[in-house]
Coordinates of C-alpha atoms in Angstrom, one line a residue:
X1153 CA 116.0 113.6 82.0
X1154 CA 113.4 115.0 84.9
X1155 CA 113.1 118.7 85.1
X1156 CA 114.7 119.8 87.7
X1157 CA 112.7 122.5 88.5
X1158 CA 109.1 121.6 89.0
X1159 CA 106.4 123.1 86.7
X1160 CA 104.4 125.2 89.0
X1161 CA 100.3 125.1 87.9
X1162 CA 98.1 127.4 90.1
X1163 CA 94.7 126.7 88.4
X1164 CA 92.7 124.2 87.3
X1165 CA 92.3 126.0 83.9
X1166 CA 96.4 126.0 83.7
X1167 CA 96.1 122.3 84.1
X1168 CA 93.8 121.7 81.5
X1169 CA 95.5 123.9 79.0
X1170 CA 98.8 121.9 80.4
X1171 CA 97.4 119.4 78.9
X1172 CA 95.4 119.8 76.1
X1173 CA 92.0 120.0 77.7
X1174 CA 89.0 122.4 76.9
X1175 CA 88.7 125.0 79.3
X1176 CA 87.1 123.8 82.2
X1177 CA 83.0 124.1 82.9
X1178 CA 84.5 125.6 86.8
X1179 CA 87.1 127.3 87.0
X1180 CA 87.7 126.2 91.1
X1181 CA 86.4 122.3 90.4
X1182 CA 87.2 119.7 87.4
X1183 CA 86.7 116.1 86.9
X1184 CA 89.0 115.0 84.1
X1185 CA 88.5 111.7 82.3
X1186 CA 92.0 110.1 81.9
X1187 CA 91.5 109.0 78.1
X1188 CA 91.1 112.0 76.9
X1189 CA 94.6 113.0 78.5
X1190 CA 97.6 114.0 76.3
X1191 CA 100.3 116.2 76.0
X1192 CA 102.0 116.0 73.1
X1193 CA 105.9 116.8 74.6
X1194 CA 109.3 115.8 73.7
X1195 CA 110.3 115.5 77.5
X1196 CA 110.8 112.1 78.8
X1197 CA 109.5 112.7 82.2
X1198 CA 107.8 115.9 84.3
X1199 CA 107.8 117.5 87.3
X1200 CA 104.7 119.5 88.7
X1201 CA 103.8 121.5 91.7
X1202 CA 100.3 121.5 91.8
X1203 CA 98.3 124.7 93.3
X1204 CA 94.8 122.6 94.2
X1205 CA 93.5 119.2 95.6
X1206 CA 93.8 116.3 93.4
X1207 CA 92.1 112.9 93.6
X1208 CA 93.0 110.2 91.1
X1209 CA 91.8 106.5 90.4
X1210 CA 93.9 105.2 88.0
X1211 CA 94.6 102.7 85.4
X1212 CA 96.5 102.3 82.5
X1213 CA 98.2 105.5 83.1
X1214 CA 101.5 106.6 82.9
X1215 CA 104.6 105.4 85.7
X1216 CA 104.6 108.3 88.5
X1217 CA 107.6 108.5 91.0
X1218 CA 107.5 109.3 94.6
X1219 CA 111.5 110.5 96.0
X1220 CA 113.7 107.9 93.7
X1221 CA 111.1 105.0 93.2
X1222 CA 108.9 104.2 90.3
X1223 CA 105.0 102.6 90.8
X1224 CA 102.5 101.4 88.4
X1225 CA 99.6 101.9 88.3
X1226 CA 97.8 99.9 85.7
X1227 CA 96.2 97.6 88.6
X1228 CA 94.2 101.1 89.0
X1229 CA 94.6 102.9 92.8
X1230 CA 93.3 105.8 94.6
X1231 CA 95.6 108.8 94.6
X1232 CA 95.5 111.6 97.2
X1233 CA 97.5 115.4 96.9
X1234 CA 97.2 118.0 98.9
X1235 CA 98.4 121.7 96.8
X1236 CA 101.9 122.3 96.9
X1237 CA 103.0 118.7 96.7
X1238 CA 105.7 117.6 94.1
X1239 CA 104.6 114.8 91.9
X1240 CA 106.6 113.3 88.9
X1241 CA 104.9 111.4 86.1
X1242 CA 106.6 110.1 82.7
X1243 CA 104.8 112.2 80.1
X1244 CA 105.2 109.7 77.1
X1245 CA 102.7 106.6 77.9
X1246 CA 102.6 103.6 76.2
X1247 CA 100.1 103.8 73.1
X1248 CA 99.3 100.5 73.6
X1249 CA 98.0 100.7 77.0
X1250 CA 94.7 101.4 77.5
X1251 CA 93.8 104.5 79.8
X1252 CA 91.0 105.2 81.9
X1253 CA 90.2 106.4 85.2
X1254 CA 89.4 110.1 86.7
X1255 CA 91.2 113.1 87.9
X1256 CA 89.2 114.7 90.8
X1257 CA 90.6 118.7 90.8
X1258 CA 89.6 121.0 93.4
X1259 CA 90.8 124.6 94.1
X1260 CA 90.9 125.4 98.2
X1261 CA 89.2 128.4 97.2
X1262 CA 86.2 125.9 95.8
X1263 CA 86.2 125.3 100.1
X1264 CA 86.6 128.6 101.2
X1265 CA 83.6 129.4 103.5
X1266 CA 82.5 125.7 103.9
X1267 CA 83.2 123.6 106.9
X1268 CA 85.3 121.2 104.6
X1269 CA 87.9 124.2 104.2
X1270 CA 89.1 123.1 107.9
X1271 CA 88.0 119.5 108.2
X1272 CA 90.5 118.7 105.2
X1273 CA 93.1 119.0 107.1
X1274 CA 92.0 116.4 108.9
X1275 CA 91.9 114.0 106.1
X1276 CA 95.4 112.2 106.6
X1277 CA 96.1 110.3 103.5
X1278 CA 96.4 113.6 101.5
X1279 CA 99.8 113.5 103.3
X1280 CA 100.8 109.8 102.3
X1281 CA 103.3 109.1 99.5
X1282 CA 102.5 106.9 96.1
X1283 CA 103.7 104.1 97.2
X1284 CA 100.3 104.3 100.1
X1285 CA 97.9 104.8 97.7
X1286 CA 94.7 103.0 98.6
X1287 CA 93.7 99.8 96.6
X1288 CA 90.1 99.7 95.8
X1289 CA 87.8 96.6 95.4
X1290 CA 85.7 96.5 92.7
X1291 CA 82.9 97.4 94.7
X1292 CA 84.2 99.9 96.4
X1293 CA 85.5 101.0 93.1
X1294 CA 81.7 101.1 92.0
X1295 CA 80.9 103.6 95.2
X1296 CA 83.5 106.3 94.7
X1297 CA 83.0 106.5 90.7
X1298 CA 79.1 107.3 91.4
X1299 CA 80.0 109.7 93.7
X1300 CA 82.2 111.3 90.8
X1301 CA 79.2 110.9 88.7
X1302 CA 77.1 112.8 90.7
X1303 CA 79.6 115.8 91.2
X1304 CA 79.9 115.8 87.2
X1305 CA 76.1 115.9 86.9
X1306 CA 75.9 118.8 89.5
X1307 CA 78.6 121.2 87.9
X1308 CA 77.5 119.8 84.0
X1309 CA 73.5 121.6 85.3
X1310 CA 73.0 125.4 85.6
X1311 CA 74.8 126.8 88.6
X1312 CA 72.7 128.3 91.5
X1313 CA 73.5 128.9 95.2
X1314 CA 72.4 125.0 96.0
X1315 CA 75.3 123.9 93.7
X1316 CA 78.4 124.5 96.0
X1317 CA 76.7 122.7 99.0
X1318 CA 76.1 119.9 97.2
X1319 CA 79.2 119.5 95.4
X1320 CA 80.7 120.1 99.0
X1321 CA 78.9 117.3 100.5
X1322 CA 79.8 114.5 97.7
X1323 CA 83.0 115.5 98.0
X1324 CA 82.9 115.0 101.9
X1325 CA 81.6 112.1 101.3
X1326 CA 83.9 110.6 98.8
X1327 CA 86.5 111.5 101.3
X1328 CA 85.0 109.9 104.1
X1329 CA 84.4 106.5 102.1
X1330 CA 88.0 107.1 101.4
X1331 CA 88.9 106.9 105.1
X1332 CA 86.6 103.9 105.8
X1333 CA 88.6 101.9 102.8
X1334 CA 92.1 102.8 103.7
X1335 CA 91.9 101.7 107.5
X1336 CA 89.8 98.3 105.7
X1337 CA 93.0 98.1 103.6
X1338 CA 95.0 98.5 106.8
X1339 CA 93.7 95.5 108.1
X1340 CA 93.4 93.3 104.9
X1341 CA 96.8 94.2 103.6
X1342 CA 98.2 92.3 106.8
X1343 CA 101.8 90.8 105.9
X1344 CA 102.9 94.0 104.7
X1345 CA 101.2 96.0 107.3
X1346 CA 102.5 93.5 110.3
X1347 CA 106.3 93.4 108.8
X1348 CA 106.1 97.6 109.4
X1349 CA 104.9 96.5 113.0
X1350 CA 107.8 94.2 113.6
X1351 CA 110.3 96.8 112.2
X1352 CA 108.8 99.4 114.1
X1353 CA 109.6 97.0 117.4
X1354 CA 112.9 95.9 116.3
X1355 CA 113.8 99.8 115.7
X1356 CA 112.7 101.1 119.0
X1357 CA 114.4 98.4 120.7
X1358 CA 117.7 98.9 118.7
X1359 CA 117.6 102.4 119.1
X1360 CA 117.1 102.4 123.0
X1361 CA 119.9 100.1 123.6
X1362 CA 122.5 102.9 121.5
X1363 CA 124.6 104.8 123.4
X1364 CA 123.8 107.4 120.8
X1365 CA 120.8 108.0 122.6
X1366 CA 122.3 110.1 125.2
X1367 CA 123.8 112.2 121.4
X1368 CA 120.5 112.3 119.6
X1369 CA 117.8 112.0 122.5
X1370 CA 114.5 110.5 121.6
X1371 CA 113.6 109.0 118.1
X1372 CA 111.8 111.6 116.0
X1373 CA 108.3 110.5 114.7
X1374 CA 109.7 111.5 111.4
X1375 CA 112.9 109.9 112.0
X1376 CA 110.8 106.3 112.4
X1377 CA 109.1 107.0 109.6
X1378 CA 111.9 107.5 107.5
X1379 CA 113.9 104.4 108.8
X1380 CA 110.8 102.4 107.8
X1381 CA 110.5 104.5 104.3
X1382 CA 106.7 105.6 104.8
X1383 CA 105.1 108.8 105.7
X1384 CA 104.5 110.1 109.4
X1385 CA 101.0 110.3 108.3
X1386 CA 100.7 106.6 107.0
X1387 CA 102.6 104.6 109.9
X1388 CA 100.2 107.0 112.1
X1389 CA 97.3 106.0 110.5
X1390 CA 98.2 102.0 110.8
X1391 CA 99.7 101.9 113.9
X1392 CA 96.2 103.7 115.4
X1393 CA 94.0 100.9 113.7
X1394 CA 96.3 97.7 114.3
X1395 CA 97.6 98.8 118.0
X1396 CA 95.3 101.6 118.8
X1397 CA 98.2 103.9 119.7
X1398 CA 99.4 106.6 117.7
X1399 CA 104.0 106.3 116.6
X1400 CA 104.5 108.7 119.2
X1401 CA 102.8 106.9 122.5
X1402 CA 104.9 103.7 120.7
X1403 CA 108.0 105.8 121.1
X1404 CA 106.9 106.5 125.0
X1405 CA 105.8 102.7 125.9
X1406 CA 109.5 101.9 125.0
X1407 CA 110.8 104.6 126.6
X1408 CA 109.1 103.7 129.8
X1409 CA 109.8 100.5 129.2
X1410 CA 113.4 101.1 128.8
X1411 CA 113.2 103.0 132.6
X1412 CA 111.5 100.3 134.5
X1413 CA 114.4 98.4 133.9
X1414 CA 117.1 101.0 134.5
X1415 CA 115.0 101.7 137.8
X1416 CA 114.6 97.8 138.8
X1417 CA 118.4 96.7 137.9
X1418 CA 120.7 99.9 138.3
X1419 CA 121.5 102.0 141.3
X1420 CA 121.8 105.0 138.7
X1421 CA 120.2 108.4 140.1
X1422 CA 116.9 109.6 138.5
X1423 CA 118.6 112.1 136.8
X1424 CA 121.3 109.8 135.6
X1425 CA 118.9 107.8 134.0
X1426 CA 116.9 110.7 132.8
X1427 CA 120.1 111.9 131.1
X1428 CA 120.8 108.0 129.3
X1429 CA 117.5 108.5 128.0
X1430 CA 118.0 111.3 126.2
X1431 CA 116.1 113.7 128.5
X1432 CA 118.1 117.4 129.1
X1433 CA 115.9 117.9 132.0
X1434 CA 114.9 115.3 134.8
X1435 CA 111.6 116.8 135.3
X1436 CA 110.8 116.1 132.1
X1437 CA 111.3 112.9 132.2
X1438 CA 109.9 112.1 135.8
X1439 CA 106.8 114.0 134.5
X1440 CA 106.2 111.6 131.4
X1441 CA 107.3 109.0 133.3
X1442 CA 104.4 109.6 136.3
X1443 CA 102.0 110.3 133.4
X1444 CA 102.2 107.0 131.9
X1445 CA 102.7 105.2 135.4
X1446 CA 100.8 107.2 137.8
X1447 CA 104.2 107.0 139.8
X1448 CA 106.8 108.6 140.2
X1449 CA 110.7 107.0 138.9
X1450 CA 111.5 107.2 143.0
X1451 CA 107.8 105.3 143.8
X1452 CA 108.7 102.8 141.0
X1453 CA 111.8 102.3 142.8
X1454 CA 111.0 101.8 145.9
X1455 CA 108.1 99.1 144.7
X1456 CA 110.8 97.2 144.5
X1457 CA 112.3 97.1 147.9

């Protein structure tokens, strides 16, 4: 059985005593090679809540879990968490399996100072689940494992006050080559990415022709994201590089779309349609409405007479 509660692990030396590792060479940054990884444990499964950044290319590795679904990762993929995520991994691999890969571990105090500390926010896919991690040609396989390379050299030499910066800047870089191949895999991964697209449509459209609209008022971004089982972060992230629009403006377009036609076809006040669509006040909804149009509901209107 899973813990229930998670297995909290503040440090990177925790981690490594966690499991079975020498005590790192940094305290605040580690790179772990994944065959030397074992914790000998008589639980089936655990649950940890890690204190630091973690990157992770894979393979041959143990089944991880993301909400009530299991994923594999023996093809070998590019893992990204962010500290105080939950992640669930069965501790008991199979022997026969070969391991290998890299744990990338980085403390936020490691950024503190830097201009990194702030841009990481910025880095989306540290907010995607498992089931988005990013699948990696070989050669771009090749590109991220030098950069690990030369972060391993750089903390393996004598510290001095050059270290930090350079560490700092192959890790930016790692992360930037990490945002270049996810939106690639945005576009190459395109039945699966395109069938999101069409539910996305089909969703809207359902969801502005429910009288529970006037109940529930607009669709959350997180309530699409749920309905369509990926992150907010994720269906952002593709729906910006295969539309150009972010899940938000898709929620508006439908919206306005959705008033056009109450405008055009009804003889229903402003406000009455304003109130169908789920807006409490008409303002609001004449404002968005003018901001996407450059008219106002009442101009629309009368365009039509």
């Amino acid at each position: 059985m899973a813990n229930q509660k998670p297995h909290r692990i503040k440090t990177i030396s925790e981690f490594h005593r966690y499991n079975g590792l020498p005590n790192p060479e940094h305290p605040l940054i580690s790179i772990v090679d994944y065959a030397t990884m074992y914790r000998n444990t008589s639980e089936d499964s655990d649950t940890l809540l890690l204190g630091y950044y973690a990157i992770s290319l894979k393979r041959g590795v143990s089944k991880m879990f993301y909400g009530q679904q299991q994923y594999d990762f023996d093809e070998g993929v590019l893992c990204f968490m962010a500290p105080n995520q939950i992640l669930r991994t069965n501790s008991n691999p199979d022997e026969n399996v070969k391991r290998s890969g890299w744990l990338l571990l980085i403390h936020p105090e490691f950024l503190w100072g830097t201009p990194l500390a702030t841009k990481m926010k910025q880095y989306e896919f540290f907010d995607y689940s498992l089931s988005e991690a990013l699948f990696l040609s070989e050669k771009e396989e090749d590109i991220l494992n030098n950069i690990i390379q030369n972060i391993r050299q750089e903390y393996h030499t004598n510290i001095d006050k050059f270290s930090q910066d350079i560490i700092i800047s192959q890790i930016e870089t790692l992360l930037n080559y990490s945002e270049r191949f996810y939106q690639r895999q945005f576009i190459t991964r395109k039945v699966t990415n395109h069938q999101i697209l069409d539910r996305l449509e089909k969703l809207l459209t359902d969801y502005f022709e429910n009288d529970d609209l006037i109940k529930n008022g607009l669709p959350s971004v997180q309530y699409i994201a749920d309905t369509l089982n990926v992150s907010p972060s994720y269906l952002s992230g593709l729906l910006k590089v295969l539309t150009g629009q972010s899940t938000q403006q898709h929620i508006h377009d439908k919206l306005i779309e959705k008033a056009k036609e109450k405008l055009s076809t009804t003889d229903l006040s402003v406000s009455e349609i304003a109130y169908e669509l789920g807006f409490e006040h008409p303002q609001s909804f004449s404002k968005l409405f003018r901001a996407k149009t450059q008219l106002s509901p009442l101009e629309f209107r009368q365009s039509f007479n």
